[in-house]
mmCIF file of C-alpha atoms in Angstrom:
data_model
loop_
_atom_site.group_PDB
_atom_site.id
_atom_site.type_symbol
_atom_site.label_atom_id
_atom_site.label_comp_id
_atom_site.label_asym_id
_atom_site.label_seq_id
_atom_site.Cartn_x
_atom_site.Cartn_y
_atom_site.Cartn_z
ATOM 1 C CA MET A 388 -19.336 -3.180 -8.035
ATOM 2 C CA THR A 389 -17.672 -4.388 -4.836
ATOM 3 C CA ALA A 390 -18.679 -2.885 -1.524
ATOM 4 C CA SER A 391 -16.816 -0.284 0.490
ATOM 5 C CA ALA A 392 -16.959 0.614 4.172
ATOM 6 C CA ARG A 393 -19.115 3.655 3.366
ATOM 7 C CA ASP A 394 -21.695 1.416 1.704
ATOM 8 C CA PHE A 395 -22.344 0.092 5.236
ATOM 9 C CA GLY A 396 -22.409 3.550 6.809
ATOM 10 C CA ILE A 397 -18.878 3.208 8.199
ATOM 11 C CA VAL A 398 -16.970 6.489 7.959
ATOM 12 C CA CYS A 399 -13.424 6.930 9.237
ATOM 13 C CA GLY A 400 -12.743 10.447 10.464
ATOM 14 C CA THR A 401 -13.966 13.810 9.284
ATOM 15 C CA MET A 402 -11.802 14.870 6.346
ATOM 16 C CA PRO A 403 -13.210 14.957 2.785
ATOM 17 C CA THR A 404 -12.134 12.282 0.322
ATOM 18 C CA GLY A 405 -10.923 12.689 -3.221
ATOM 19 C CA THR A 406 -13.172 11.950 -6.211
ATOM 20 C CA HIS A 407 -12.491 8.197 -6.229
ATOM 21 C CA ASN A 408 -11.572 7.835 -2.543
ATOM 22 C CA ALA A 409 -8.412 6.123 -3.772
ATOM 23 C CA ILE A 410 -4.651 6.578 -3.993
ATOM 24 C CA THR A 411 -5.232 7.464 -7.654
ATOM 25 C CA ASP A 412 -6.775 10.768 -6.545
ATOM 26 C CA VAL A 413 -3.153 11.907 -6.335
ATOM 27 C CA PRO A 414 -2.647 13.208 -9.900
ATOM 28 C CA GLY A 415 -0.569 10.897 -12.064
ATOM 29 C CA VAL A 416 -0.657 7.885 -9.740
ATOM 30 C CA LYS A 417 -1.758 4.608 -11.343
ATOM 31 C CA VAL A 418 -2.592 1.148 -9.948
ATOM 32 C CA GLY A 419 -2.671 -2.177 -11.775
ATOM 33 C CA HIS A 420 -3.363 -5.781 -10.762
ATOM 34 C CA ILE A 421 -2.818 -9.274 -12.079
ATOM 35 C CA THR A 422 -4.780 -11.983 -10.254
ATOM 36 C CA ILE A 423 -3.789 -15.668 -10.364
ATOM 37 C CA ARG A 424 -6.408 -18.275 -9.352
ATOM 38 C CA GLU A 425 -5.661 -21.816 -10.472
ATOM 39 C CA GLY A 426 -6.608 -24.601 -8.041
ATOM 40 C CA ASN A 427 -4.507 -24.133 -4.905
ATOM 41 C CA ILE A 428 -2.794 -21.089 -6.441
ATOM 42 C CA ASN A 429 -4.432 -17.901 -5.163
ATOM 43 C CA THR A 430 -2.035 -14.985 -5.457
ATOM 44 C CA GLY A 431 -1.010 -12.097 -7.712
ATOM 45 C CA VAL A 432 0.802 -8.817 -8.168
ATOM 46 C CA THR A 433 -0.273 -5.211 -7.616
ATOM 47 C CA ALA A 434 1.653 -2.318 -9.175
ATOM 48 C CA ILE A 435 1.708 1.314 -8.019
ATOM 49 C CA LEU A 436 3.165 3.843 -10.480
ATOM 50 C CA PRO A 437 3.865 7.387 -9.193
ATOM 51 C CA HIS A 438 3.948 8.828 -12.725
ATOM 52 C CA ASP A 439 3.967 7.850 -16.402
ATOM 53 C CA GLY A 440 7.536 8.875 -17.120
ATOM 54 C CA ASN A 441 10.913 7.204 -16.769
ATOM 55 C CA MET A 442 11.147 6.760 -13.014
ATOM 56 C CA PHE A 443 14.870 6.094 -13.022
ATOM 57 C CA ARG A 444 15.529 9.441 -14.681
ATOM 58 C CA GLN A 445 12.801 11.347 -12.827
ATOM 59 C CA LYS A 446 12.666 9.927 -9.319
ATOM 60 C CA VAL A 447 10.086 10.925 -6.721
ATOM 61 C CA LEU A 448 10.979 11.851 -3.167
ATOM 62 C CA ALA A 449 10.216 8.869 -0.922
ATOM 63 C CA ALA A 450 10.588 7.339 2.538
ATOM 64 C CA SER A 451 9.717 4.104 4.305
ATOM 65 C CA GLU A 452 8.813 3.184 7.859
ATOM 66 C CA SER A 453 9.024 -0.177 9.615
ATOM 67 C CA ILE A 454 6.342 -0.257 12.302
ATOM 68 C CA ASN A 455 7.132 -3.916 12.977
ATOM 69 C CA GLY A 456 9.831 -5.371 10.783
ATOM 70 C CA PHE A 457 8.811 -9.018 10.364
ATOM 71 C CA GLY A 458 8.922 -8.702 6.575
ATOM 72 C CA LYS A 459 10.933 -9.421 3.451
ATOM 73 C CA SER A 460 10.484 -6.275 1.380
ATOM 74 C CA ALA A 461 13.189 -5.187 -1.068
ATOM 75 C CA GLY A 462 14.787 -1.808 -1.661
ATOM 76 C CA LEU A 463 13.799 0.039 1.504
ATOM 77 C CA VAL A 464 17.328 0.645 2.818
ATOM 78 C CA GLN A 465 18.238 2.815 -0.171
ATOM 79 C CA VAL A 466 14.842 4.533 -0.177
ATOM 80 C CA ASN A 467 15.559 5.845 3.311
ATOM 81 C CA GLU A 468 19.228 6.581 2.700
ATOM 82 C CA LEU A 469 18.734 8.585 -0.514
ATOM 83 C CA GLY A 470 15.138 9.692 0.002
ATOM 84 C CA SER A 471 14.004 8.687 -3.456
ATOM 85 C CA LEU A 472 12.033 6.072 -5.376
ATOM 86 C CA GLU A 473 13.301 5.154 -8.859
ATOM 87 C CA THR A 474 11.006 2.266 -9.878
ATOM 88 C CA PRO A 475 7.302 1.574 -9.562
ATOM 89 C CA ILE A 476 6.319 -0.315 -6.412
ATOM 90 C CA LEU A 477 5.215 -3.929 -6.756
ATOM 91 C CA LEU A 478 3.297 -5.862 -4.079
ATOM 92 C CA THR A 479 3.105 -9.658 -4.071
ATOM 93 C CA ASN A 480 3.457 -12.722 -1.826
ATOM 94 C CA THR A 481 6.522 -13.296 0.344
ATOM 95 C CA LEU A 482 8.263 -15.882 -1.837
ATOM 96 C CA SER A 483 7.759 -13.888 -5.046
ATOM 97 C CA VAL A 484 9.706 -10.774 -4.037
ATOM 98 C CA GLY A 485 12.800 -11.835 -5.970
ATOM 99 C CA THR A 486 10.831 -12.470 -9.144
ATOM 100 C CA CYS A 487 9.258 -9.014 -8.965
ATOM 101 C CA VAL A 488 12.640 -7.399 -8.254
ATOM 102 C CA ASN A 489 14.023 -9.023 -11.408
ATOM 103 C CA ALA A 490 11.076 -7.753 -13.449
ATOM 104 C CA LEU A 491 11.528 -4.167 -12.239
ATOM 105 C CA ILE A 492 15.274 -4.288 -12.906
ATOM 106 C CA LYS A 493 14.777 -5.632 -16.422
ATOM 107 C CA ARG A 494 12.177 -2.973 -17.217
ATOM 108 C CA ALA A 495 14.477 -0.241 -15.911
ATOM 109 C CA VAL A 496 17.524 -1.529 -17.835
ATOM 110 C CA ALA A 497 15.475 -1.788 -21.047
ATOM 111 C CA ALA A 498 14.588 1.900 -20.711
ATOM 112 C CA ASN A 499 18.012 3.051 -19.437
ATOM 113 C CA SER A 500 20.939 1.306 -21.134
ATOM 114 C CA ASP A 501 23.468 3.112 -18.909
ATOM 115 C CA ILE A 502 22.278 1.402 -15.674
ATOM 116 C CA GLY A 503 25.164 -0.425 -14.030
ATOM 117 C CA ARG A 504 27.607 0.605 -16.782
ATOM 118 C CA THR A 505 28.131 4.356 -16.868
ATOM 119 C CA THR A 506 25.699 5.286 -14.103
ATOM 120 C CA SER A 507 24.363 3.740 -10.897
ATOM 121 C CA THR A 508 22.471 0.481 -10.618
ATOM 122 C CA VAL A 509 18.717 0.599 -10.005
ATOM 123 C CA ASN A 510 16.929 0.119 -6.687
ATOM 124 C CA ALA A 511 13.816 -2.006 -7.261
ATOM 125 C CA VAL A 512 11.154 -1.687 -4.549
ATOM 126 C CA VAL A 513 8.868 -4.622 -3.732
ATOM 127 C CA GLY A 514 6.597 -5.211 -0.746
ATOM 128 C CA GLU A 515 5.070 -8.497 0.395
ATOM 129 C CA CYS A 516 2.690 -10.350 2.656
ATOM 130 C CA ASN A 517 2.426 -14.089 3.327
ATOM 131 C CA ASP A 518 -0.661 -15.547 1.644
ATOM 132 C CA GLY A 519 0.347 -19.132 2.504
ATOM 133 C CA PRO A 520 -2.886 -20.187 4.275
ATOM 134 C CA LEU A 521 -4.968 -19.595 1.115
ATOM 135 C CA ASN A 522 -2.278 -19.943 -1.554
ATOM 136 C CA ASP A 523 0.276 -22.673 -2.330
ATOM 137 C CA ILE A 524 3.075 -20.196 -1.740
ATOM 138 C CA GLN A 525 5.741 -22.875 -2.228
ATOM 139 C CA ALA A 526 4.678 -23.219 -5.860
ATOM 140 C CA MET A 527 6.175 -19.756 -6.495
ATOM 141 C CA ALA A 528 3.596 -19.256 -9.226
ATOM 142 C CA VAL A 529 4.261 -15.553 -9.842
ATOM 143 C CA THR A 530 6.422 -15.014 -12.921
ATOM 144 C CA GLU A 531 8.122 -11.951 -14.352
ATOM 145 C CA ASP A 532 5.399 -11.864 -17.001
ATOM 146 C CA HIS A 533 2.820 -11.505 -14.213
ATOM 147 C CA ALA A 534 4.761 -8.528 -12.845
ATOM 148 C CA TYR A 535 4.885 -6.952 -16.317
ATOM 149 C CA ALA A 536 1.142 -7.534 -16.724
ATOM 150 C CA ALA A 537 0.381 -5.716 -13.474
ATOM 151 C CA LEU A 538 2.597 -2.797 -14.528
ATOM 152 C CA ASP A 539 0.967 -2.640 -17.958
ATOM 153 C CA ALA A 540 -2.543 -2.800 -16.453
ATOM 154 C CA ALA A 541 -1.976 0.274 -14.260
ATOM 155 C CA THR A 542 -4.557 3.028 -14.726
ATOM 156 C CA THR A 543 -5.820 6.136 -12.981
ATOM 157 C CA GLY A 544 -9.352 6.449 -11.603
ATOM 158 C CA VAL A 545 -11.261 3.689 -9.826
ATOM 159 C CA VAL A 546 -9.080 1.041 -8.153
ATOM 160 C CA ALA A 547 -10.214 -2.590 -7.941
ATOM 161 C CA GLN A 548 -10.208 -3.731 -4.311
ATOM 162 C CA GLY A 549 -10.578 -6.904 -2.269
ATOM 163 C CA ASN A 550 -9.581 -10.280 -3.721
ATOM 164 C CA VAL A 551 -7.453 -8.878 -6.539
ATOM 165 C CA GLY A 552 -3.763 -8.739 -7.416
ATOM 166 C CA ALA A 553 -1.475 -9.213 -4.444
ATOM 167 C CA GLY A 554 -4.564 -9.275 -2.203
ATOM 168 C CA THR A 555 -5.988 -12.462 -3.696
ATOM 169 C CA GLY A 556 -4.958 -14.788 -0.853
ATOM 170 C CA MET A 557 -4.788 -12.453 2.143
ATOM 171 C CA THR A 558 -6.470 -12.611 5.583
ATOM 172 C CA CYS A 559 -7.283 -9.713 7.931
ATOM 173 C CA PHE A 560 -8.567 -10.033 11.535
ATOM 174 C CA GLY A 561 -9.703 -13.563 10.624
ATOM 175 C CA PHE A 562 -11.825 -12.274 7.747
ATOM 176 C CA LYS A 563 -10.834 -12.172 4.082
ATOM 177 C CA GLY A 564 -8.350 -9.343 3.502
ATOM 178 C CA GLY A 565 -6.769 -7.954 0.359
ATOM 179 C CA ILE A 566 -6.290 -4.681 -1.490
ATOM 180 C CA GLY A 567 -7.950 -1.519 -0.198
ATOM 181 C CA THR A 568 -7.517 2.177 -0.774
ATOM 182 C CA SER A 569 -8.776 5.559 0.414
ATOM 183 C CA SER A 570 -7.852 9.231 0.068
ATOM 184 C CA ARG A 571 -8.256 12.605 1.727
ATOM 185 C CA ARG A 572 -8.416 16.083 0.190
ATOM 186 C CA ILE A 573 -6.409 18.879 1.787
ATOM 187 C CA LYS A 574 -6.541 22.586 0.928
ATOM 188 C CA LEU A 575 -3.271 24.530 1.146
ATOM 189 C CA ASP A 576 -2.846 28.122 -0.019
ATOM 190 C CA GLY A 577 -6.267 27.915 -1.632
ATOM 191 C CA LYS A 578 -5.411 24.854 -3.748
ATOM 192 C CA ASP A 579 -6.679 21.286 -3.402
ATOM 193 C CA TYR A 580 -4.082 18.579 -2.786
ATOM 194 C CA HIS A 581 -4.559 14.880 -2.066
ATOM 195 C CA LEU A 582 -3.099 12.206 0.159
ATOM 196 C CA GLY A 583 -4.022 8.607 -0.595
ATOM 197 C CA THR A 584 -3.186 5.218 0.875
ATOM 198 C CA LEU A 585 -3.319 1.741 -0.647
ATOM 199 C CA VAL A 586 -3.004 -1.279 1.629
ATOM 200 C CA LEU A 587 -2.317 -4.970 1.252
ATOM 201 C CA SER A 588 -4.083 -6.193 4.405
ATOM 202 C CA ASN A 589 -3.008 -9.514 5.898
ATOM 203 C CA PHE A 590 -2.771 -8.903 9.656
ATOM 204 C CA GLY A 591 -4.732 -8.762 12.883
ATOM 205 C CA ARG A 592 -6.007 -11.305 15.402
ATOM 206 C CA LYS A 593 -9.548 -12.658 15.311
ATOM 207 C CA GLY A 594 -11.723 -10.686 17.724
ATOM 208 C CA ASP A 595 -9.499 -7.606 17.858
ATOM 209 C CA LEU A 596 -11.153 -5.722 14.983
ATOM 210 C CA THR A 597 -12.862 -2.567 16.253
ATOM 211 C CA LEU A 598 -15.130 -0.604 13.914
ATOM 212 C CA PRO A 599 -15.437 3.189 14.279
ATOM 213 C CA ASP A 600 -18.864 2.696 15.887
ATOM 214 C CA GLY A 601 -17.382 0.374 18.538
ATOM 215 C CA ARG A 602 -18.596 -2.968 17.196
ATOM 216 C CA HIS A 603 -16.232 -5.949 17.256
ATOM 217 C CA PRO A 604 -16.879 -8.216 14.257
ATOM 218 C CA THR A 605 -15.618 -11.726 14.996
ATOM 219 C CA PRO A 606 -15.560 -14.489 12.369
ATOM 220 C CA ASP A 607 -16.036 -18.174 12.986
ATOM 221 C CA PHE A 608 -12.321 -18.827 12.780
ATOM 222 C CA PRO A 609 -9.753 -20.560 15.044
ATOM 223 C CA ASP A 610 -7.942 -18.382 17.581
ATOM 224 C CA GLN A 611 -4.405 -17.579 16.430
ATOM 225 C CA PRO A 612 -1.608 -15.249 17.559
ATOM 226 C CA GLU A 613 -1.384 -11.784 16.000
ATOM 227 C CA LYS A 614 0.551 -12.483 12.820
ATOM 228 C CA GLY A 615 0.521 -11.756 9.110
ATOM 229 C CA SER A 616 1.553 -8.435 7.624
ATOM 230 C CA ILE A 617 0.309 -5.209 6.113
ATOM 231 C CA MET A 618 1.926 -3.185 3.364
ATOM 232 C CA MET A 619 0.831 0.436 3.191
ATOM 233 C CA ILE A 620 1.649 2.628 0.199
ATOM 234 C CA MET A 621 0.987 6.327 0.832
ATOM 235 C CA ALA A 622 1.123 8.931 -1.927
ATOM 236 C CA THR A 623 0.620 12.693 -1.983
ATOM 237 C CA ASP A 624 1.132 15.604 -4.345
ATOM 238 C CA ILE A 625 1.935 17.931 -1.442
ATOM 239 C CA PRO A 626 5.587 19.016 -1.662
ATOM 240 C CA LEU A 627 7.447 17.596 1.324
ATOM 241 C CA GLU A 628 11.073 17.054 2.170
ATOM 242 C CA HIS A 629 12.237 13.617 3.289
ATOM 243 C CA ARG A 630 12.023 14.205 7.035
ATOM 244 C CA GLN A 631 8.485 15.565 6.720
ATOM 245 C CA LEU A 632 7.405 12.615 4.585
ATOM 246 C CA GLN A 633 8.858 10.193 7.138
ATOM 247 C CA ARG A 634 6.841 11.894 9.879
ATOM 248 C CA VAL A 635 3.628 11.685 7.837
ATOM 249 C CA ILE A 636 3.896 8.016 6.853
ATOM 250 C CA ARG A 637 4.605 7.087 10.469
ATOM 251 C CA ARG A 638 0.993 8.098 11.212
ATOM 252 C CA CYS A 639 -0.293 5.271 9.024
ATOM 253 C CA GLY A 640 0.408 3.167 12.115
ATOM 254 C CA ALA A 641 -2.281 5.104 13.948
ATOM 255 C CA GLY A 642 -4.767 3.941 11.321
ATOM 256 C CA ILE A 643 -3.875 0.329 12.097
ATOM 257 C CA ALA A 644 -4.155 0.918 15.840
ATOM 258 C CA ARG A 645 -7.607 2.522 15.502
ATOM 259 C CA LEU A 646 -8.851 -0.828 14.223
ATOM 260 C CA GLY A 647 -7.563 -2.721 17.247
ATOM 261 C CA ALA A 648 -4.232 -4.169 16.086
ATOM 262 C CA PHE A 649 -1.156 -3.939 18.289
ATOM 263 C CA TRP A 650 1.581 -4.804 15.753
ATOM 264 C CA GLY A 651 2.359 -8.261 17.085
ATOM 265 C CA HIS A 652 5.708 -10.018 16.945
ATOM 266 C CA GLY A 653 4.773 -12.039 13.859
ATOM 267 C CA SER A 654 3.348 -9.141 11.850
ATOM 268 C CA GLY A 655 5.307 -7.195 9.268
ATOM 269 C CA ASP A 656 3.818 -3.690 9.218
ATOM 270 C CA ILE A 657 5.608 -1.596 6.594
ATOM 271 C CA VAL A 658 4.862 1.801 5.002
ATOM 272 C CA ILE A 659 6.322 3.174 1.779
ATOM 273 C CA GLY A 660 5.451 6.782 1.034
ATOM 274 C CA PHE A 661 6.211 9.153 -1.800
ATOM 275 C CA THR A 662 5.368 12.654 -2.936
ATOM 276 C CA THR A 663 5.021 13.680 -6.550
ATOM 277 C CA GLY A 664 5.378 17.284 -5.385
ATOM 278 C CA ASN A 665 9.189 16.977 -5.316
ATOM 279 C CA THR A 666 11.065 15.062 -7.999
ATOM 280 C CA ILE A 667 14.766 14.314 -8.382
ATOM 281 C CA ASP A 668 16.413 14.548 -11.796
ATOM 282 C CA HIS A 669 18.897 11.691 -12.213
ATOM 283 C CA ASP A 670 20.843 13.792 -14.714
ATOM 284 C CA GLN A 671 20.808 17.022 -12.698
ATOM 285 C CA LYS A 672 23.714 19.295 -13.701
ATOM 286 C CA SER A 673 23.325 22.026 -11.094
ATOM 287 C CA ASP A 674 25.305 21.872 -7.880
ATOM 288 C CA LEU A 675 22.372 23.311 -5.934
ATOM 289 C CA VAL A 676 18.713 22.479 -6.454
ATOM 290 C CA THR A 677 15.512 24.051 -5.158
ATOM 291 C CA MET A 678 12.780 22.042 -3.457
ATOM 292 C CA GLN A 679 9.503 23.064 -1.863
ATOM 293 C CA ALA A 680 8.523 22.010 1.642
ATOM 294 C CA LEU A 681 5.412 22.227 3.760
ATOM 295 C CA ASN A 682 5.000 24.871 6.437
ATOM 296 C CA GLU A 683 5.274 22.520 9.393
ATOM 297 C CA ASP A 684 2.541 24.352 11.274
ATOM 298 C CA LYS A 685 0.183 22.733 8.721
ATOM 299 C CA ILE A 686 1.458 19.165 9.029
ATOM 300 C CA ASP A 687 -1.236 17.984 11.440
ATOM 301 C CA GLN A 688 -3.653 17.934 8.500
ATOM 302 C CA LEU A 689 -1.423 15.364 6.807
ATOM 303 C CA PHE A 690 -1.051 13.339 10.004
ATOM 304 C CA ARG A 691 -4.843 13.096 10.234
ATOM 305 C CA ALA A 692 -5.174 12.297 6.529
ATOM 306 C CA ALA A 693 -2.630 9.471 6.755
ATOM 307 C CA THR A 694 -4.418 8.013 9.785
ATOM 308 C CA GLU A 695 -7.934 8.263 8.365
ATOM 309 C CA SER A 696 -7.048 7.007 4.874
ATOM 310 C CA THR A 697 -5.149 4.017 6.244
ATOM 311 C CA GLN A 698 -7.979 3.035 8.585
ATOM 312 C CA GLU A 699 -10.547 3.315 5.794
ATOM 313 C CA ALA A 700 -8.352 1.562 3.214
ATOM 314 C CA ILE A 701 -8.082 -1.470 5.506
ATOM 315 C CA LEU A 702 -11.850 -1.593 6.030
ATOM 316 C CA ASN A 703 -12.385 -1.178 2.284
ATOM 317 C CA SER A 704 -10.069 -4.115 1.621
ATOM 318 C CA MET A 705 -12.227 -6.285 3.884
ATOM 319 C CA CYS A 706 -15.613 -5.000 2.693
ATOM 320 C CA ALA A 707 -14.652 -5.414 -0.968
ATOM 321 C CA ALA A 708 -13.257 -8.913 -0.406
ATOM 322 C CA GLU A 709 -15.760 -11.698 -0.999
ATOM 323 C CA SER A 710 -15.833 -14.915 1.043
ATOM 324 C CA PHE A 711 -13.099 -17.167 -0.260
ATOM 325 C CA ASN A 712 -12.167 -20.843 -0.492
ATOM 326 C CA GLY A 713 -8.441 -21.323 -0.946
ATOM 327 C CA ARG A 714 -5.663 -23.874 -0.641
ATOM 328 C CA ASP A 715 -6.638 -27.302 0.714
ATOM 329 C CA GLY A 716 -10.139 -26.119 1.584
ATOM 330 C CA ASN A 717 -9.030 -23.259 3.841
ATOM 331 C CA SER A 718 -11.664 -20.534 3.789
ATOM 332 C CA ARG A 719 -12.224 -16.965 4.958
ATOM 333 C CA LYS A 720 -15.520 -15.125 5.383
ATOM 334 C CA SER A 721 -16.180 -11.615 4.121
ATOM 335 C CA LEU A 722 -16.609 -8.729 6.544
ATOM 336 C CA ALA A 723 -19.323 -7.471 4.181
ATOM 337 C CA ASP A 724 -21.404 -10.568 4.919
ATOM 338 C CA TRP A 725 -21.012 -10.017 8.678
ATOM 339 C CA LEU A 726 -22.081 -6.391 8.279
ATOM 340 C CA LYS A 727 -25.171 -7.364 6.269
ATOM 341 C CA LEU A 728 -26.253 -9.733 9.030
ATOM 342 C CA ASN A 729 -25.485 -7.296 11.838
ATOM 343 C CA SER A 730 -26.680 -3.970 10.432
#
């Protein structure tokens, strides 16, 4: 089993985690990966499914936040305008966004023959990071079949982290980055709810990483400007309205900042968040609908959960990632190896 930050005694914050310490602790949420490693090709696709049903017909309430907008994600304008998510979320490399959009559209049309004919078109949502240093990104190796494979591989429970799926060729603070996840458990009105974050970490300048205990791990790696990207996917089963969700996902940025990043000019730092606690029926007949919302006096718990789970998810992505040799001999060391030598 790959390592996590907690395996090295690194704990982010004080809130309890869910059973798996993963975004899949939110009931119904699934994650799947397809990893592509063939010579100079080191990339993949990661899929996040909010529920098992037809997402076009039963949308989840959603929002997005651009902390620094140097990115090429798809579908976020409509997510913020309508406050809903109507496809799974796919993560991949920068030049494969279009391929993944096509795959999501084709899947949605196959399940909903009225799309674009007697009802609206579908808003496919895809996030990306640039894995060019370790992957021959110009080869555009990701195919629609890879996207379908990631969707079909999605499961609940334990989430594979590190050098998997979209995280295969990513770099973080000069170390090997990738996929990471973490969750927090929150009690409201006597019931347990969960908030979980999954990250695709590919950001941060060498030497800026700050661990919760104050250490500054620094790899043997050339100095470079702050650049790269991070995609953060935050999920919860707490019923929120769109404005509340937007406020919560904004706090994922605090999780990045706790680790020493300052959201540089060349970094695309994007959050997509959704709640399964409020769904939107595409075929709703009623003129008025009822939705639950959080008592805003309780929202600080969610702010803290978003911050802590993002910080820990990033560290998990780096601890789970093994040292890696990629395109044209470019290599990245694992944070786990640094921690073993400096414990």
